[in-house]
Short mmCIF file of C-alpha atoms and ligand atoms in Angstrom, two decimals:
data_model
loop_
_atom_site.label_atom_id
_atom_site.label_comp_id
_atom_site.label_asym_id
_atom_site.label_seq_id
_atom_site.Cartn_x
_atom_site.Cartn_y
_atom_site.Cartn_z
CA MET R 7 42.27 -59.50 -68.13
CA PHE R 8 41.62 -59.08 -64.39
CA PRO R 9 38.29 -60.10 -62.81
CA LEU R 10 37.64 -56.56 -61.54
CA GLU R 11 34.09 -57.23 -60.42
CA LYS R 12 35.31 -60.05 -58.18
CA PHE R 13 38.16 -57.91 -56.88
CA GLN R 14 35.64 -55.26 -55.83
CA GLN R 15 33.95 -57.74 -53.50
CA ILE R 16 37.16 -58.64 -51.63
CA ASP R 17 38.87 -56.89 -48.74
CA THR R 18 42.15 -55.35 -49.83
CA PRO R 19 45.08 -55.71 -49.84
CA PHE R 20 45.40 -59.20 -51.30
CA TYR R 21 47.48 -61.12 -53.79
CA TYR R 22 45.95 -62.54 -56.92
CA TYR R 23 47.64 -65.40 -58.77
CA ASP R 24 46.72 -65.96 -62.39
CA THR R 25 46.98 -69.74 -62.50
CA GLU R 26 46.38 -69.90 -66.23
CA LEU R 27 49.52 -67.83 -66.78
CA LEU R 28 51.35 -69.98 -64.24
CA ARG R 29 50.46 -73.12 -66.20
CA GLN R 30 51.50 -71.48 -69.49
CA THR R 31 54.81 -70.48 -67.90
CA LEU R 32 55.44 -74.02 -66.68
CA SER R 33 54.63 -75.42 -70.07
CA ALA R 34 57.02 -72.94 -71.74
CA ILE R 35 59.74 -74.34 -69.47
CA ARG R 36 58.85 -77.92 -70.35
CA ASP R 37 59.02 -77.08 -74.06
CA ASN R 38 62.60 -75.89 -73.69
CA ILE R 39 64.22 -78.57 -71.55
CA THR R 40 65.64 -81.95 -72.47
CA PRO R 41 65.31 -85.14 -70.39
CA GLU R 42 68.57 -84.62 -68.47
CA MET R 43 67.42 -81.12 -67.38
CA HIS R 44 65.45 -80.85 -64.12
CA VAL R 45 63.80 -77.70 -62.83
CA HIS R 46 63.31 -77.31 -59.09
CA TYR R 47 61.02 -74.42 -58.24
CA ALA R 48 62.65 -72.09 -55.65
CA VAL R 49 59.98 -72.12 -52.95
CA LYS R 50 61.41 -68.95 -51.40
CA ALA R 51 59.89 -66.91 -54.24
CA CYS R 52 56.30 -67.76 -53.28
CA ALA R 53 55.04 -70.49 -50.99
CA ASN R 54 51.34 -69.88 -51.46
CA PRO R 55 49.99 -73.45 -51.02
CA LYS R 56 47.82 -73.34 -54.16
CA VAL R 57 50.67 -72.05 -56.27
CA LEU R 58 52.97 -74.72 -54.86
CA SER R 59 50.51 -77.51 -55.51
CA ILE R 60 50.06 -76.51 -59.17
CA ILE R 61 53.84 -76.51 -59.68
CA ALA R 62 54.10 -79.90 -57.96
CA GLN R 63 51.24 -81.37 -60.03
CA GLU R 64 52.96 -80.21 -63.20
CA GLY R 65 55.89 -82.44 -62.33
CA PHE R 66 58.52 -79.95 -61.17
CA GLY R 67 60.85 -80.38 -58.21
CA ALA R 68 61.41 -77.97 -55.32
CA ASP R 69 64.42 -75.98 -54.13
CA CYS R 70 64.18 -75.20 -50.42
CA VAL R 71 66.23 -73.09 -48.02
CA SER R 72 64.72 -74.00 -44.66
CA GLY R 73 62.98 -76.83 -42.86
CA GLY R 74 59.76 -74.84 -43.18
CA GLU R 75 60.14 -74.80 -46.95
CA VAL R 76 60.94 -78.53 -47.06
CA GLN R 77 57.75 -79.16 -45.09
CA ALA R 78 55.70 -76.79 -47.30
CA ALA R 79 57.00 -78.57 -50.40
CA ILE R 80 56.15 -82.02 -49.01
CA ASP R 81 52.69 -80.81 -47.94
CA ALA R 82 52.07 -79.40 -51.43
CA GLY R 83 52.86 -82.77 -52.99
CA PHE R 84 56.43 -82.39 -54.24
CA PRO R 85 58.06 -85.84 -54.08
CA ALA R 86 61.01 -85.91 -51.65
CA GLU R 87 63.27 -87.27 -54.38
CA LYS R 88 62.81 -84.00 -56.30
CA ILE R 89 63.66 -81.73 -53.35
CA VAL R 90 67.01 -80.00 -53.00
CA TYR R 91 67.85 -78.12 -49.83
CA ALA R 92 70.36 -75.24 -49.67
CA GLY R 93 71.30 -72.58 -47.14
CA VAL R 94 74.40 -71.42 -45.25
CA GLY R 95 72.91 -72.07 -41.84
CA LYS R 96 70.91 -75.29 -41.62
CA SER R 97 69.97 -76.20 -38.05
CA ASP R 98 70.18 -79.79 -36.77
CA ARG R 99 66.40 -80.02 -36.67
CA GLU R 100 66.17 -78.93 -40.30
CA ILE R 101 68.85 -81.39 -41.42
CA ILE R 102 67.05 -84.22 -39.62
CA LEU R 103 63.80 -83.31 -41.38
CA GLY R 104 65.56 -83.54 -44.76
CA LEU R 105 67.20 -86.86 -43.83
CA GLU R 106 63.97 -88.38 -42.60
CA HIS R 107 62.13 -87.47 -45.77
CA GLY R 108 65.03 -88.73 -47.89
CA ILE R 109 65.31 -85.57 -50.00
CA PHE R 110 67.29 -85.70 -53.24
CA ALA R 111 70.24 -83.60 -52.06
CA PHE R 112 71.59 -81.17 -49.50
CA ASN R 113 73.47 -78.29 -51.11
CA VAL R 114 76.29 -77.88 -48.60
CA GLU R 115 78.20 -74.66 -48.07
CA SER R 116 80.99 -75.46 -45.55
CA ILE R 117 83.04 -78.23 -43.90
CA PRO R 118 81.47 -77.72 -40.45
CA GLU R 119 78.03 -78.20 -42.02
CA LEU R 120 79.24 -81.32 -43.83
CA GLU R 121 80.47 -82.78 -40.55
CA ILE R 122 77.12 -82.24 -38.85
CA ILE R 123 75.14 -83.71 -41.73
CA ASN R 124 77.48 -86.74 -41.70
CA GLN R 125 77.05 -87.18 -37.96
CA LEU R 126 73.25 -86.82 -38.03
CA ALA R 127 72.98 -89.21 -40.98
CA LEU R 128 75.19 -91.85 -39.33
CA GLN R 129 73.17 -91.68 -36.10
CA ARG R 130 70.09 -92.57 -38.14
CA GLY R 131 71.73 -95.21 -40.31
CA LYS R 132 71.27 -93.01 -43.38
CA VAL R 133 73.44 -91.62 -46.13
CA ALA R 134 72.87 -88.00 -47.16
CA ARG R 135 73.30 -87.12 -50.82
CA VAL R 136 75.31 -83.92 -51.00
CA ALA R 137 76.12 -81.36 -53.66
CA LEU R 138 78.80 -78.86 -52.73
CA ARG R 139 77.89 -75.25 -53.33
CA ILE R 140 80.89 -73.68 -54.98
CA ASN R 141 81.29 -69.93 -55.08
CA PRO R 142 82.25 -69.50 -58.75
CA ASN R 143 83.33 -65.87 -58.37
CA VAL R 144 81.17 -64.89 -61.33
CA GLY R 145 79.50 -61.50 -61.14
CA ALA R 146 75.94 -60.90 -62.26
CA HIS R 147 74.55 -57.67 -63.61
CA THR R 148 71.87 -57.19 -61.01
CA HIS R 149 71.16 -55.40 -57.73
CA ALA R 150 74.05 -55.70 -55.23
CA ASN R 151 71.70 -57.16 -52.60
CA ILE R 152 70.82 -60.10 -54.81
CA THR R 153 74.18 -61.02 -56.31
CA THR R 154 75.56 -64.12 -54.63
CA GLY R 155 78.36 -65.63 -56.69
CA LEU R 156 81.24 -63.32 -55.80
CA ALA R 157 84.05 -64.14 -53.36
CA GLU R 158 82.85 -61.31 -51.11
CA ASN R 159 79.42 -62.96 -50.66
CA LYS R 160 78.78 -65.34 -47.75
CA PHE R 161 77.56 -68.15 -49.99
CA GLY R 162 79.34 -71.31 -51.04
CA ILE R 163 82.77 -72.87 -50.75
CA ASP R 164 85.73 -70.98 -52.14
CA MET R 165 87.11 -72.51 -55.35
CA GLN R 166 90.55 -72.90 -53.83
CA ASP R 167 89.18 -75.14 -51.06
CA MET R 168 87.11 -77.30 -53.39
CA GLU R 169 89.47 -80.28 -53.65
CA ASP R 170 90.00 -80.43 -49.87
CA VAL R 171 86.28 -80.41 -49.21
CA ILE R 172 85.65 -83.13 -51.79
CA ARG R 173 88.37 -85.27 -50.15
CA ARG R 174 86.62 -84.79 -46.81
CA THR R 175 83.32 -86.01 -48.27
CA GLN R 176 85.09 -89.14 -49.47
CA GLU R 177 86.10 -89.98 -45.89
CA MET R 178 82.58 -89.58 -44.53
CA GLN R 179 80.41 -92.70 -44.40
CA GLY R 180 77.21 -90.73 -43.94
CA ILE R 181 77.78 -88.59 -47.04
CA GLN R 182 77.42 -89.45 -50.71
CA PHE R 183 78.99 -86.70 -52.80
CA ILE R 184 76.89 -86.41 -55.95
CA GLY R 185 77.33 -82.98 -57.39
CA LEU R 186 78.35 -79.38 -57.65
CA HIS R 187 75.98 -76.52 -57.01
CA PHE R 188 76.20 -72.88 -58.10
CA HIS R 189 74.01 -69.78 -58.02
CA ILE R 190 75.23 -66.38 -59.16
CA GLY R 191 72.32 -64.09 -58.31
CA SER R 192 68.78 -63.13 -59.12
CA GLN R 193 66.85 -60.97 -61.64
CA ILE R 194 69.53 -61.61 -64.27
CA LEU R 195 68.57 -60.60 -67.80
CA GLU R 196 71.92 -60.87 -69.54
CA MET R 197 72.47 -64.36 -70.88
CA ASP R 198 76.22 -63.63 -70.89
CA ASP R 199 76.18 -63.91 -67.10
CA PHE R 200 74.85 -67.47 -67.32
CA ILE R 201 77.31 -68.21 -70.12
CA ALA R 202 80.16 -67.01 -67.86
CA LEU R 203 78.92 -69.47 -65.24
CA CYS R 204 78.95 -72.27 -67.84
CA HIS R 205 82.56 -71.50 -68.72
CA ARG R 206 83.52 -71.50 -65.06
CA ILE R 207 81.83 -74.86 -64.50
CA ASN R 208 83.63 -76.29 -67.54
CA GLU R 209 86.97 -75.17 -66.05
CA ILE R 210 86.08 -76.64 -62.67
CA GLN R 211 85.10 -80.01 -64.15
CA GLU R 212 88.35 -80.16 -66.12
CA ARG R 213 90.39 -79.22 -63.06
CA LEU R 214 88.74 -81.92 -60.92
CA GLU R 215 89.13 -84.57 -63.60
CA ALA R 216 92.79 -83.67 -64.06
CA ALA R 217 93.26 -84.14 -60.31
CA GLY R 218 91.71 -87.61 -60.57
CA PHE R 219 88.36 -86.98 -58.93
CA PRO R 220 85.46 -89.05 -60.27
CA THR R 221 82.95 -87.20 -62.43
CA VAL R 222 79.90 -86.08 -60.44
CA SER R 223 76.46 -87.25 -61.54
CA ASP R 224 74.75 -83.89 -60.97
CA ILE R 225 75.41 -80.25 -61.78
CA ASN R 226 73.07 -77.66 -60.29
CA VAL R 227 73.32 -74.17 -61.77
CA GLY R 228 70.84 -72.49 -59.41
CA GLY R 229 68.30 -69.97 -60.65
CA GLY R 230 68.36 -66.27 -61.34
CA LEU R 231 66.53 -65.71 -64.63
CA GLY R 232 64.87 -62.31 -64.45
CA VAL R 233 61.52 -60.98 -65.65
CA ASP R 234 60.35 -57.76 -67.32
CA TYR R 235 59.07 -55.60 -64.46
CA GLN R 236 58.63 -52.63 -66.83
CA GLN R 237 56.29 -54.36 -69.25
CA PRO R 238 54.50 -57.27 -67.63
CA ASN R 239 51.68 -57.23 -70.21
CA GLU R 240 54.05 -57.38 -73.16
CA HIS R 241 56.33 -60.02 -71.58
CA PRO R 242 54.26 -62.22 -69.29
CA ILE R 243 56.53 -65.24 -69.87
CA PRO R 244 60.33 -64.97 -69.61
CA ASP R 245 62.55 -65.96 -72.51
CA PHE R 246 63.13 -69.56 -71.47
CA LYS R 247 64.34 -70.46 -74.93
CA ALA R 248 67.34 -68.13 -74.69
CA TYR R 249 67.97 -69.11 -71.08
CA PHE R 250 68.09 -72.88 -71.57
CA GLN R 251 69.88 -72.43 -74.90
CA ALA R 252 72.70 -70.63 -73.05
CA TYR R 253 73.27 -73.79 -70.99
CA LYS R 254 72.71 -76.25 -73.84
CA GLN R 255 75.30 -74.48 -75.96
CA ASN R 256 77.92 -73.60 -73.37
CA LEU R 257 77.92 -76.13 -70.59
CA LYS R 258 79.87 -79.30 -71.34
CA LEU R 259 77.96 -82.01 -69.53
CA ARG R 260 79.68 -85.36 -69.10
CA HIS R 261 78.03 -88.58 -70.22
CA GLY R 262 74.91 -89.23 -68.15
CA GLN R 263 75.32 -86.05 -66.10
CA GLN R 264 72.05 -84.49 -64.94
CA LEU R 265 71.57 -80.72 -64.98
CA HIS R 266 69.46 -79.05 -62.31
CA PHE R 267 67.98 -75.55 -62.20
CA GLU R 268 66.44 -73.67 -59.29
CA LEU R 269 64.15 -71.09 -60.84
CA GLY R 270 61.96 -68.98 -58.60
CA ARG R 271 61.13 -65.53 -59.93
CA ALA R 272 60.91 -66.58 -63.58
CA ILE R 273 58.15 -69.08 -62.70
CA VAL R 274 55.85 -67.07 -60.45
CA CYS R 275 56.60 -63.35 -60.74
CA GLN R 276 54.34 -62.31 -63.59
CA CYS R 277 51.46 -64.48 -62.35
CA GLY R 278 51.09 -62.51 -59.13
CA THR R 279 49.55 -59.08 -58.59
CA LEU R 280 49.03 -57.16 -55.37
CA LEU R 281 45.59 -55.55 -55.30
CA THR R 282 45.01 -52.54 -53.13
CA ARG R 283 42.33 -49.84 -52.69
CA VAL R 284 42.90 -46.12 -52.73
CA LEU R 285 42.15 -44.69 -49.30
CA TYR R 286 42.86 -41.00 -49.83
CA ILE R 287 44.28 -38.58 -52.34
CA LYS R 288 46.28 -35.87 -50.62
CA SER R 289 48.01 -32.99 -52.38
CA ASN R 290 50.45 -30.27 -51.40
CA PRO R 291 52.08 -27.65 -53.65
CA ILE R 292 54.67 -30.13 -54.95
CA LYS R 293 53.09 -33.57 -54.71
CA ASN R 294 49.96 -35.60 -55.14
CA PHE R 295 49.97 -38.59 -52.84
CA CYS R 296 47.86 -41.57 -53.69
CA ILE R 297 47.53 -43.32 -50.32
CA VAL R 298 46.62 -46.98 -50.71
CA ASP R 299 45.78 -49.66 -48.15
CA ALA R 300 48.75 -51.89 -49.05
CA GLY R 301 52.13 -51.03 -47.65
CA MET R 302 55.71 -52.21 -47.44
CA THR R 303 54.46 -54.90 -45.06
CA ASP R 304 52.63 -56.47 -48.01
CA LEU R 305 55.29 -55.88 -50.67
CA ILE R 306 58.68 -54.83 -49.39
CA ARG R 307 60.66 -54.88 -52.65
CA PRO R 308 60.37 -51.16 -53.54
CA ALA R 309 61.39 -50.10 -50.00
CA LEU R 310 64.16 -52.70 -49.70
CA TYR R 311 65.71 -52.66 -53.17
CA GLY R 312 64.19 -49.59 -54.81
CA SER R 313 62.50 -52.01 -57.21
CA TYR R 314 60.12 -50.89 -59.91
CA HIS R 315 56.67 -52.47 -60.06
CA HIS R 316 54.31 -51.45 -62.80
CA ILE R 317 51.14 -49.96 -61.30
CA GLU R 318 47.70 -49.79 -62.92
CA ASN R 319 44.48 -48.19 -61.78
CA LEU R 320 41.97 -50.85 -62.74
CA SER R 321 38.93 -48.69 -61.99
CA ALA R 322 40.06 -45.42 -63.58
CA GLN R 323 37.07 -43.42 -64.82
CA SER R 324 38.90 -41.17 -67.27
CA PRO R 325 41.84 -43.10 -68.69
CA SER R 326 43.28 -40.20 -70.68
CA ASP R 327 43.34 -37.64 -67.83
CA TYR R 328 46.83 -38.28 -66.45
CA VAL R 329 48.05 -37.03 -63.08
CA THR R 330 51.42 -37.54 -61.40
CA TYR R 331 51.31 -39.34 -58.05
CA ASP R 332 53.54 -40.77 -55.39
CA VAL R 333 51.81 -44.05 -54.56
CA VAL R 334 52.37 -44.63 -50.87
CA GLY R 335 51.24 -47.02 -48.15
CA PRO R 336 49.95 -46.46 -44.62
CA ILE R 337 53.04 -47.70 -42.72
CA CYS R 338 54.90 -45.34 -40.40
CA GLU R 339 58.11 -45.37 -42.42
CA SER R 340 59.22 -42.81 -45.02
CA SER R 341 60.36 -45.67 -47.22
CA ASP R 342 56.80 -46.98 -47.46
CA VAL R 343 56.49 -45.80 -51.05
CA PHE R 344 55.61 -48.01 -54.01
CA ILE R 345 56.58 -45.46 -56.61
CA LYS R 346 57.35 -41.75 -56.94
CA ASN R 347 56.28 -39.24 -59.64
CA TYR R 348 54.23 -41.82 -61.46
CA GLY R 349 51.76 -40.86 -64.16
CA MET R 350 48.38 -42.54 -63.69
CA PRO R 351 44.84 -41.76 -64.81
CA ARG R 352 43.13 -39.47 -62.31
CA THR R 353 42.50 -41.57 -59.24
CA GLN R 354 39.95 -41.39 -56.45
CA ARG R 355 39.08 -43.02 -53.17
CA GLY R 356 37.91 -46.59 -53.65
CA ASP R 357 39.73 -47.24 -56.93
CA ILE R 358 41.36 -50.64 -57.22
CA ILE R 359 45.06 -50.47 -57.96
CA ALA R 360 47.08 -53.37 -59.34
CA ILE R 361 50.75 -53.60 -58.38
CA ARG R 362 52.15 -55.93 -61.00
CA SER R 363 54.90 -58.55 -61.16
CA ALA R 364 54.45 -59.25 -57.46
CA GLY R 365 54.23 -63.04 -57.56
CA ALA R 366 57.87 -63.52 -56.59
CA TYR R 367 59.22 -62.31 -53.24
CA GLY R 368 55.91 -60.55 -52.60
CA GLU R 369 53.45 -62.36 -50.34
CA ILE R 370 56.23 -64.50 -48.90
CA MET R 371 58.19 -61.47 -47.67
CA ALA R 372 55.17 -59.86 -46.01
CA SER R 373 55.46 -58.95 -42.36
CA GLY R 374 53.19 -58.03 -39.48
CA TYR R 375 54.94 -54.72 -38.74
CA ASN R 376 52.53 -52.14 -37.28
CA CYS R 377 50.40 -55.15 -36.16
CA ARG R 378 49.06 -55.49 -39.66
CA GLN R 379 47.42 -58.64 -40.89
CA LEU R 380 49.29 -60.62 -43.50
CA PRO R 381 47.78 -60.25 -46.97
CA LYS R 382 45.66 -63.14 -48.27
CA GLY R 383 46.33 -64.87 -51.57
CA TYR R 384 43.63 -65.87 -54.08
CA THR R 385 43.98 -67.77 -57.32
CA THR R 386 41.97 -67.63 -60.52
CA GLU R 387 40.05 -70.72 -59.34
CA ASP R 388 39.18 -69.12 -55.98
CA LEU R 389 37.49 -66.22 -57.75
CA ALA R 390 35.79 -68.24 -60.51
N1 LLP B 25 68.85 -70.85 -55.74
C1 LLP B 25 69.49 -70.18 -54.77
C2 LLP B 25 70.63 -70.83 -54.10
C3 LLP B 25 69.07 -68.90 -54.39
O1 LLP B 25 69.71 -68.24 -53.43
C4 LLP B 25 67.97 -68.29 -55.08
C5 LLP B 25 67.49 -66.97 -54.70
C6 LLP B 25 67.33 -69.04 -56.09
C7 LLP B 25 67.81 -70.31 -56.40
C8 LLP B 25 66.15 -68.50 -56.85
O2 LLP B 25 66.51 -67.37 -57.56
P1 LLP B 25 65.51 -66.75 -58.66
O3 LLP B 25 65.36 -67.76 -59.77
O4 LLP B 25 64.23 -66.48 -58.01
O5 LLP B 25 66.20 -65.53 -59.09
N2 LLP B 25 64.17 -61.17 -52.42
C9 LLP B 25 64.93 -60.83 -53.60
C10 LLP B 25 65.48 -62.06 -54.30
C11 LLP B 25 66.34 -62.93 -53.42
C12 LLP B 25 66.85 -64.15 -54.13
C13 LLP B 25 67.50 -65.09 -53.18
N3 LLP B 25 67.98 -66.30 -53.76
C14 LLP B 25 64.04 -60.00 -54.52
O6 LLP B 25 62.91 -59.70 -54.14
O7 LLP B 25 64.45 -59.62 -55.60
#
């Protein structure tokens, strides 16, 4: 499955993106959406330029959270009219960038932000399309650090303030209010969480209609669909059928209403692998440490969230001789551990180790801590 001989010729650590799997994933999405459904890839998950350009070429939109991401999306070929831009703290410079490119919509999270967007749009003789990000107070069964749709989270506008904020948009000449935006969290595997969001959106639409507000043209339900980190080989493509079905069956769209999604992880996670070489094996009476040349600077998820990533020794000589290792990196932090007490075929210096399901929030979250170089990213085509 992996081009091991090619890997052996490359300096580690590096990310490898299986672009064939990426294309299959994108086509699985296309097979499960209807014409009023639009998927914007959440650039935050992975902004590798080659990955971005494939997603753009396949006709998807982009979901951005900074001016840098808007620029990366434009550079990769995403049309501005398919770009949505969210974030609690957009700077003036970032707003101006979005206005000048004429992006599809700003997802706005507060009245002060709305006022600034209005002002900057008016100064330029433009009208900004705006969706209001509503905090739906819907919990998601996921890690506390990546749940976003609860009242205690910093994101979105509180439901009780919704009508007031909509009225404010109606007074602003530089703002065109087009929709409602939601996002409840990430790595969600229970469809009931998305169904709960649908019910909440149905209630909100009814409440706004009863109060006499015009129906919005766009509903954006954010992203959040999770992947199988335990078994990436068995489940390389997420269950898009069940995911989109949850919305088709539970969300009551009004006539002509367009439904937007912002999927990140589900699109790129399983396509990406972090490749690293074993530097040393070190043992003491209670542990065997497998010290690799990748660290938390290359993939921070295990250190930050305690996340599991499936690990494979691609060059194991004796696949049935299992040994228990802590797989650790070279960074001067005790949390620089990819996994503890992990059974792997006996491993030696020079072996190539694959850290799987690393396509999302992997390369993009890399840092230069300890003056390390950022990992490179290669695609299937690069190594052909
Ligand atoms: N839309 C909004 C408004 C978001 O905040 C996010 C992710 C997404 C879409 C995309 O969510 P996805 O489909 O990828 O679940 N670094 C963490 C994940 C942070 C997610 C932040 N927001 C991790 O490594 O698990």
